[in-house]
mmCIF file of C-alpha atoms in Angstrom:
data_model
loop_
_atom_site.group_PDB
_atom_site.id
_atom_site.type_symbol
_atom_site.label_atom_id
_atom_site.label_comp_id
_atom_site.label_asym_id
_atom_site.label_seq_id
_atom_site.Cartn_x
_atom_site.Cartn_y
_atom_site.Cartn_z
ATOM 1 C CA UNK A 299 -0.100 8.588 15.517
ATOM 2 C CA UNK A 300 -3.703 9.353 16.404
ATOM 3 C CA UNK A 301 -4.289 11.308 12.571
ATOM 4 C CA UNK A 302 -2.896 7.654 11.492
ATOM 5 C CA UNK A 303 -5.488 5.508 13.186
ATOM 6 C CA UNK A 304 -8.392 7.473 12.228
ATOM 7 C CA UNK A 305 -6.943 7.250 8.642
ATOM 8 C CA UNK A 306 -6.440 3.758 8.978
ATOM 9 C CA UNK A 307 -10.183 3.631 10.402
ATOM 10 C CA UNK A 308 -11.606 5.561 7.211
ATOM 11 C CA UNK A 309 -9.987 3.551 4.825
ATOM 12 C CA UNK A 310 -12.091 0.270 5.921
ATOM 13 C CA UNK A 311 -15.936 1.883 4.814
ATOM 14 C CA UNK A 312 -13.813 3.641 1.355
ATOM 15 C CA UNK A 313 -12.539 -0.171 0.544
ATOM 16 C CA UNK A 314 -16.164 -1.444 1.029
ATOM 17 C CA UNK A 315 -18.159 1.514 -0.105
ATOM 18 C CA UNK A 316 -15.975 1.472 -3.583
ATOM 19 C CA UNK A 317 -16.868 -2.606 -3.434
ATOM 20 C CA UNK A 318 -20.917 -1.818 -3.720
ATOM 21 C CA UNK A 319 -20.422 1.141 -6.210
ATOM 22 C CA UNK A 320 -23.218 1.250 -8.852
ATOM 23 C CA UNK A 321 -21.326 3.320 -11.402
ATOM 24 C CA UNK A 322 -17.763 4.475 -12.099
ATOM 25 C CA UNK A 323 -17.669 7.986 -10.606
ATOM 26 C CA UNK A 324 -18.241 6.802 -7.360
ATOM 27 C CA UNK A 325 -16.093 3.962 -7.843
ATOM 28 C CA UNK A 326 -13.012 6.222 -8.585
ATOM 29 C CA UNK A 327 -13.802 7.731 -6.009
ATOM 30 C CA UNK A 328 -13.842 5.686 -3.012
ATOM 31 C CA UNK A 329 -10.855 3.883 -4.714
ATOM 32 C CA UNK A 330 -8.916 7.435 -4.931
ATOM 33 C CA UNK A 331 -9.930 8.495 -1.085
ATOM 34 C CA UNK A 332 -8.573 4.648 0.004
ATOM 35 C CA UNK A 333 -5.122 4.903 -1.748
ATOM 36 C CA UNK A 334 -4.452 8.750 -0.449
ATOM 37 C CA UNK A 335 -4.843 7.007 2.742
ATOM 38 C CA UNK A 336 -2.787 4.304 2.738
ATOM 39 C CA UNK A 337 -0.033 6.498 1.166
ATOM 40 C CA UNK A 338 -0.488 8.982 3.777
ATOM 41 C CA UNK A 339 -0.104 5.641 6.706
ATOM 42 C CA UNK A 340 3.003 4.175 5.202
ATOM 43 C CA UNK A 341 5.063 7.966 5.260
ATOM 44 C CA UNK A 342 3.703 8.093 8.611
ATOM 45 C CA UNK A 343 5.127 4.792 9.644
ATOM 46 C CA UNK A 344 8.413 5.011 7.954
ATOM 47 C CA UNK A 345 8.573 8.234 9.779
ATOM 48 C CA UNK A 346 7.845 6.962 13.158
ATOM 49 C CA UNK A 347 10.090 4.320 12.518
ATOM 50 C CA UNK A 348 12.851 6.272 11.650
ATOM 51 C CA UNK A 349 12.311 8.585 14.743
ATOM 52 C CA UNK A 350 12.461 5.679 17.060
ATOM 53 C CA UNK A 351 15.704 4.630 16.422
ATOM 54 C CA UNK A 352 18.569 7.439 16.818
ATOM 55 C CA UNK A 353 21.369 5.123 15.952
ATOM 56 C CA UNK A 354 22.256 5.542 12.170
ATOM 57 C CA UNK A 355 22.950 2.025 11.077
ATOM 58 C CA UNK A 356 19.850 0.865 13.302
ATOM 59 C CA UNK A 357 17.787 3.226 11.487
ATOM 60 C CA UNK A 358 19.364 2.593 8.170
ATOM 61 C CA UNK A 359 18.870 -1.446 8.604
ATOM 62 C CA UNK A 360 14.914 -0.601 10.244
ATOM 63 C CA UNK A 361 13.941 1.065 6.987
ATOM 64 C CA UNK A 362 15.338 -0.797 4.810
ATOM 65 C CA UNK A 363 13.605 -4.240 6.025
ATOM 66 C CA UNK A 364 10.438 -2.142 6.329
ATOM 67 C CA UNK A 365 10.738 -0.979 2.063
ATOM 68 C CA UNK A 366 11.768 -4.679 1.825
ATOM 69 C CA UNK A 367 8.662 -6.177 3.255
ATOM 70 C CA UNK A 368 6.108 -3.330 1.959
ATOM 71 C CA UNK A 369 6.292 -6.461 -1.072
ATOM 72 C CA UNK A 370 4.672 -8.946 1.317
ATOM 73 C CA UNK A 371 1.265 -7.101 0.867
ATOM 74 C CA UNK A 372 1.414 -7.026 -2.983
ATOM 75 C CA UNK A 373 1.923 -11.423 -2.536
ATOM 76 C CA UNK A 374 -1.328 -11.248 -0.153
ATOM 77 C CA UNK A 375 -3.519 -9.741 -2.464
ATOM 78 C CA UNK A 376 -2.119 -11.878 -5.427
ATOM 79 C CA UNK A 377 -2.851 -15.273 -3.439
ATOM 80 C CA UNK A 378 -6.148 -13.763 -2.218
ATOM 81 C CA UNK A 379 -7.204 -12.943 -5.612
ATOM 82 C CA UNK A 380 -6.901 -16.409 -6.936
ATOM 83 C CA UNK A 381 -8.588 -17.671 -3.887
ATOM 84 C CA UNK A 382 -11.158 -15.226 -4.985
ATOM 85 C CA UNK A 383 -12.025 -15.892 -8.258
ATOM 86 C CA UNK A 384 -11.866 -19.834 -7.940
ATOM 87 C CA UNK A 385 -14.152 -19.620 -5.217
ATOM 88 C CA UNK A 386 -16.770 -16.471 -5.969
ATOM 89 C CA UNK A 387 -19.437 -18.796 -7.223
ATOM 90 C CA UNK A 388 -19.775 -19.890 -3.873
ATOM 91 C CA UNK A 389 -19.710 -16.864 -1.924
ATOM 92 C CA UNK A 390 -22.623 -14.044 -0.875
ATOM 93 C CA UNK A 391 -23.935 -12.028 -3.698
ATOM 94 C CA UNK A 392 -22.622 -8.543 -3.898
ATOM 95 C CA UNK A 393 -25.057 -6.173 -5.674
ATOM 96 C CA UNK A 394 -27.068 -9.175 -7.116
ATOM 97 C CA UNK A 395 -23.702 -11.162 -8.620
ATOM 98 C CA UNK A 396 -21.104 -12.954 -7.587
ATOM 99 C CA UNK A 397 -18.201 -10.319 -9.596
ATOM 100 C CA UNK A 398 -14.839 -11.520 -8.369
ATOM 101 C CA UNK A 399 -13.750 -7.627 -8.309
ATOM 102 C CA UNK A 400 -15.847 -6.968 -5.540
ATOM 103 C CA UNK A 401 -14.934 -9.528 -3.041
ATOM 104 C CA UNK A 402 -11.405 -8.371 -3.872
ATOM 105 C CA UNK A 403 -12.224 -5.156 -2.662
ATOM 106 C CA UNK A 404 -13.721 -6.353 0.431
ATOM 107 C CA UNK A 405 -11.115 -8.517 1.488
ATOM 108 C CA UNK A 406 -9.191 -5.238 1.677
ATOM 109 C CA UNK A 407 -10.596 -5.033 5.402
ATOM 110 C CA UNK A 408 -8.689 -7.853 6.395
ATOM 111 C CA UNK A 409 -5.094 -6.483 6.651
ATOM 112 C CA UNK A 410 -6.779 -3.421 8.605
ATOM 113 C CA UNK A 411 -7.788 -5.200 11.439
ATOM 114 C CA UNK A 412 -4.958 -5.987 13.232
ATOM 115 C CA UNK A 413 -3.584 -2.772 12.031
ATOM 116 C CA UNK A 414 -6.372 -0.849 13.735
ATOM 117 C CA UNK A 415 -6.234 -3.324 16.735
ATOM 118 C CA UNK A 416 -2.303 -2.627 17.323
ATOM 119 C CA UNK A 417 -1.895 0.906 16.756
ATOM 120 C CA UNK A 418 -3.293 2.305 19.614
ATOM 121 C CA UNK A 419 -1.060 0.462 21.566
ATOM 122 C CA UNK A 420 2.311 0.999 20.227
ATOM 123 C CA UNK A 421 4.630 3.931 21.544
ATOM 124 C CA UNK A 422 4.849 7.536 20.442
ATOM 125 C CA UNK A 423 8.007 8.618 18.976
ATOM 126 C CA UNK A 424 10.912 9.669 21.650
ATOM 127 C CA UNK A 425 11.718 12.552 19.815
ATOM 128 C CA UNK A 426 8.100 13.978 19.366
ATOM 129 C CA UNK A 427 7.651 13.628 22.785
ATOM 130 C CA UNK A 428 10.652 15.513 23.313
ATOM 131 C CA UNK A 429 9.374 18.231 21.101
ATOM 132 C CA UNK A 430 6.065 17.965 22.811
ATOM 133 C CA UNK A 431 6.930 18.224 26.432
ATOM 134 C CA UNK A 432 9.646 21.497 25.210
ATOM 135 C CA UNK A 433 6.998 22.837 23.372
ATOM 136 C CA UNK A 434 9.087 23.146 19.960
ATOM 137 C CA UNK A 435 6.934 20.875 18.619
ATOM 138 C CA UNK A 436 5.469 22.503 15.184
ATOM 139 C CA UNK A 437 3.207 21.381 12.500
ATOM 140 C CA UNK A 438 5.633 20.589 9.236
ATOM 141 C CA UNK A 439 5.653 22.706 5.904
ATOM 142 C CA UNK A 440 5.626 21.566 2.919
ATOM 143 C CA UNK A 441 7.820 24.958 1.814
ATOM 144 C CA UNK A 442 10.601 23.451 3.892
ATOM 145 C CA UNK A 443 11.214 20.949 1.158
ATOM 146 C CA UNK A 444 11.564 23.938 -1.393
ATOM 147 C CA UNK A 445 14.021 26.398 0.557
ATOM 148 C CA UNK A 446 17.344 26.895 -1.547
ATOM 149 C CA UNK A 447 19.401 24.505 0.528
ATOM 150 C CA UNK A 448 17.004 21.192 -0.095
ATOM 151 C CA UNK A 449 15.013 22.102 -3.707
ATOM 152 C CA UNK A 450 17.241 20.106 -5.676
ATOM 153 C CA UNK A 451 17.090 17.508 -3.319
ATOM 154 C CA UNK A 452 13.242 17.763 -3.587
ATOM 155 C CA UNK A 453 12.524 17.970 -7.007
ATOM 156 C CA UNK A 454 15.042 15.173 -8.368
ATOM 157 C CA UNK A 455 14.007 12.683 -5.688
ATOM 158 C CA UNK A 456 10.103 12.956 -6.523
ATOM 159 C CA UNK A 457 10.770 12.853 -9.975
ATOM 160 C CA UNK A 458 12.532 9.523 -9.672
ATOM 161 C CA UNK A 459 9.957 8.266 -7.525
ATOM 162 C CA UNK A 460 7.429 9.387 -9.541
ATOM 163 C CA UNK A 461 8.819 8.126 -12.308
ATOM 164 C CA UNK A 462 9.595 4.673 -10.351
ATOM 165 C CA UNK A 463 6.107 4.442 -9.457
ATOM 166 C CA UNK A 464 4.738 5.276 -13.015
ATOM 167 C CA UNK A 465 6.687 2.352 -14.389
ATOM 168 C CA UNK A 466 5.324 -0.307 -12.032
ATOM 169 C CA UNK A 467 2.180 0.870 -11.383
ATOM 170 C CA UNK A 468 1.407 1.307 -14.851
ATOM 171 C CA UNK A 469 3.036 -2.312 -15.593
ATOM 172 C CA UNK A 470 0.302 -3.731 -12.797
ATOM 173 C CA UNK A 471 -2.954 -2.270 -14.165
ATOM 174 C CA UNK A 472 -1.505 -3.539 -17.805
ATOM 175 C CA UNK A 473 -1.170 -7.028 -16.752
ATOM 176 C CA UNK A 474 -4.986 -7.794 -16.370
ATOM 177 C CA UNK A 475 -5.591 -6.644 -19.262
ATOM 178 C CA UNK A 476 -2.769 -7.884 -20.975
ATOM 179 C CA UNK A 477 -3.101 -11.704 -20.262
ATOM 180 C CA UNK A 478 -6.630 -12.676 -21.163
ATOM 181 C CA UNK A 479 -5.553 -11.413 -24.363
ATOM 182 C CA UNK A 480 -2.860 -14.153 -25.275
ATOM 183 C CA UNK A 481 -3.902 -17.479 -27.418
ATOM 184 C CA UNK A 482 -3.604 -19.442 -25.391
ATOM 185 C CA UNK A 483 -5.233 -17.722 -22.433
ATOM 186 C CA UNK A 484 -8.822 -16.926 -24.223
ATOM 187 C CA UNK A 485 -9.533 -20.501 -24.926
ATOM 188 C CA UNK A 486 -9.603 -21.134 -21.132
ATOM 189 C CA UNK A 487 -12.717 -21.091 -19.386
ATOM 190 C CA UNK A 488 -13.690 -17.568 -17.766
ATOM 191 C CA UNK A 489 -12.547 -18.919 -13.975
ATOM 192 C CA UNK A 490 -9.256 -20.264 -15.654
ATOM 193 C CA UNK A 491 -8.296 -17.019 -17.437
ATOM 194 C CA UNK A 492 -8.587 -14.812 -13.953
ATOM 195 C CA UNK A 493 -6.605 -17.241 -12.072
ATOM 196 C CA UNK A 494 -4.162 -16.758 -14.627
ATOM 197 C CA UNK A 495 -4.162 -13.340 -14.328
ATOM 198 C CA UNK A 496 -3.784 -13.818 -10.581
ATOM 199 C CA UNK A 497 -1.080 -16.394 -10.970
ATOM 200 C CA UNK A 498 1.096 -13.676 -13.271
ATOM 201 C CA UNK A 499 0.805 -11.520 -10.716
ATOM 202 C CA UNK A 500 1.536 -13.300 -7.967
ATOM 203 C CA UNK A 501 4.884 -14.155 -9.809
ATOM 204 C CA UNK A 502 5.451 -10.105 -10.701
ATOM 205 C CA UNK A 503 4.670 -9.368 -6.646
ATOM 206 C CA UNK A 504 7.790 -12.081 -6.176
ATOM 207 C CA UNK A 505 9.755 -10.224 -8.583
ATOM 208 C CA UNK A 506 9.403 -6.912 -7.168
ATOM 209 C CA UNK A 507 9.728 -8.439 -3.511
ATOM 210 C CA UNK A 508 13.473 -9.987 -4.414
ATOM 211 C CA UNK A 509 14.144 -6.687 -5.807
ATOM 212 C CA UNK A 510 13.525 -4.851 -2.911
ATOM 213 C CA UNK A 511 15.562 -7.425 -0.838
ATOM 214 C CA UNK A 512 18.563 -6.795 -1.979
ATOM 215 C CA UNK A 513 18.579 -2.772 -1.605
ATOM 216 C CA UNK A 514 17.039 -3.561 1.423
ATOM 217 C CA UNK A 515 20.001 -4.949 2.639
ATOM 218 C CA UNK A 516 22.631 -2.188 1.144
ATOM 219 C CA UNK A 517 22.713 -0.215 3.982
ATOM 220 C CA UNK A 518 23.255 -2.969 6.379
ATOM 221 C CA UNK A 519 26.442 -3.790 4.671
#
């Protein structure tokens, strides 16, 4: 878990450091280096999760509440967007301005707090320990996910995902773009058409969170 907190710990500076970017190369960036490590801290936690509970149905239930409530960050940023932009008139300038964008991207330190603050404190997995203290413990290989027994497996299930995450993804950077584009979203006021925008989402994070609810609960049944 320590590789996860320092992680955790880099991504605050890439969330701010891409918030202050002057041009677009080092806004890609910052943005790229803070996603790889969020990625890399949720397969890390459903991983730890999954090793702290042997039981199969326990597991099974753990992980699916956990995919069910990964929606519950999407609905944060939604409502804190709209906060943003109705209020970023009357917050600190950023770079000079008061771009809505930016004190999005800041607010991204928020959630990491308590994230940072907890970690440290919460117990190493029973069965890495195990490994540990019997000195079998070994760093994983990637090749293990391509040896003749698993491939299949492997390839089909990140196609999918890929695939799965192509389709929403590419549905959420759309949106923004989409919306102040309608009639009768361009004759409201600059402030109006963003809260729009963050109102739409907010409604799309709902979707995808009852979605996820209900596979969520599959394996419990």
């Amino acid at each position: 878990m320590t590789s996860s907190i320092t992680l955790s710990a880099a991504n605050v500076p890439g969330k701010v450091a891409a918030a202050f970017s002057a041009n677009l190369g080092w806004f890609v960036f910052f943005r790229c280096t803070t996603f790889v490590g969020v990625c890399v801290e949720f397969v890390a936690a459903v991983a730890w999760l999954a090793e702290l509970f042997p039981d199969p149905v326990d597991r099974e239930r753990v992980l699916g509440y956990t995919q069910a409530c990964a929606s519950l960050g999407g609905l944060m940023v939604s409502a804190a967007y709209y906060w943003i932009v109705t209020f970023a008139a009357s917050l600190p300038e950023v770079r000079g301005g008061h771009e809505p964008w930016r004190y999005m991207l800041i607010s991204g330190i928020v959630p990491a707090i308590p994230l940072l603050l907890a970690r440290p404190f919460l117990p190493e997995s029973p069965m890495w320990i195990e490994k540990r203290n019997a000195g079998t413990l070994r760093r994983p290989s990637v090749a293990e996910l391509f040896r003749p027994r698993v491939r299949r497996t492997t390839i089909v299930a990140t196609v999918m995902v890929a695939c799965g995450y192509a389709a929403s993804f590419g549905a959420n950077l759309q949106v923004p773009r989409i919306v102040p584009g309608l009639s009768e979203v361009q004759a409201m006021s600059r402030t109006a058409r963003e809260q729009t925008v963050g109102t739409v989402q907010l409604l799309q994070e709902f979707g995808g969170l009852a979605g996820m609810f209900e596979p969520g609960w599959l394996p419990i049944d």
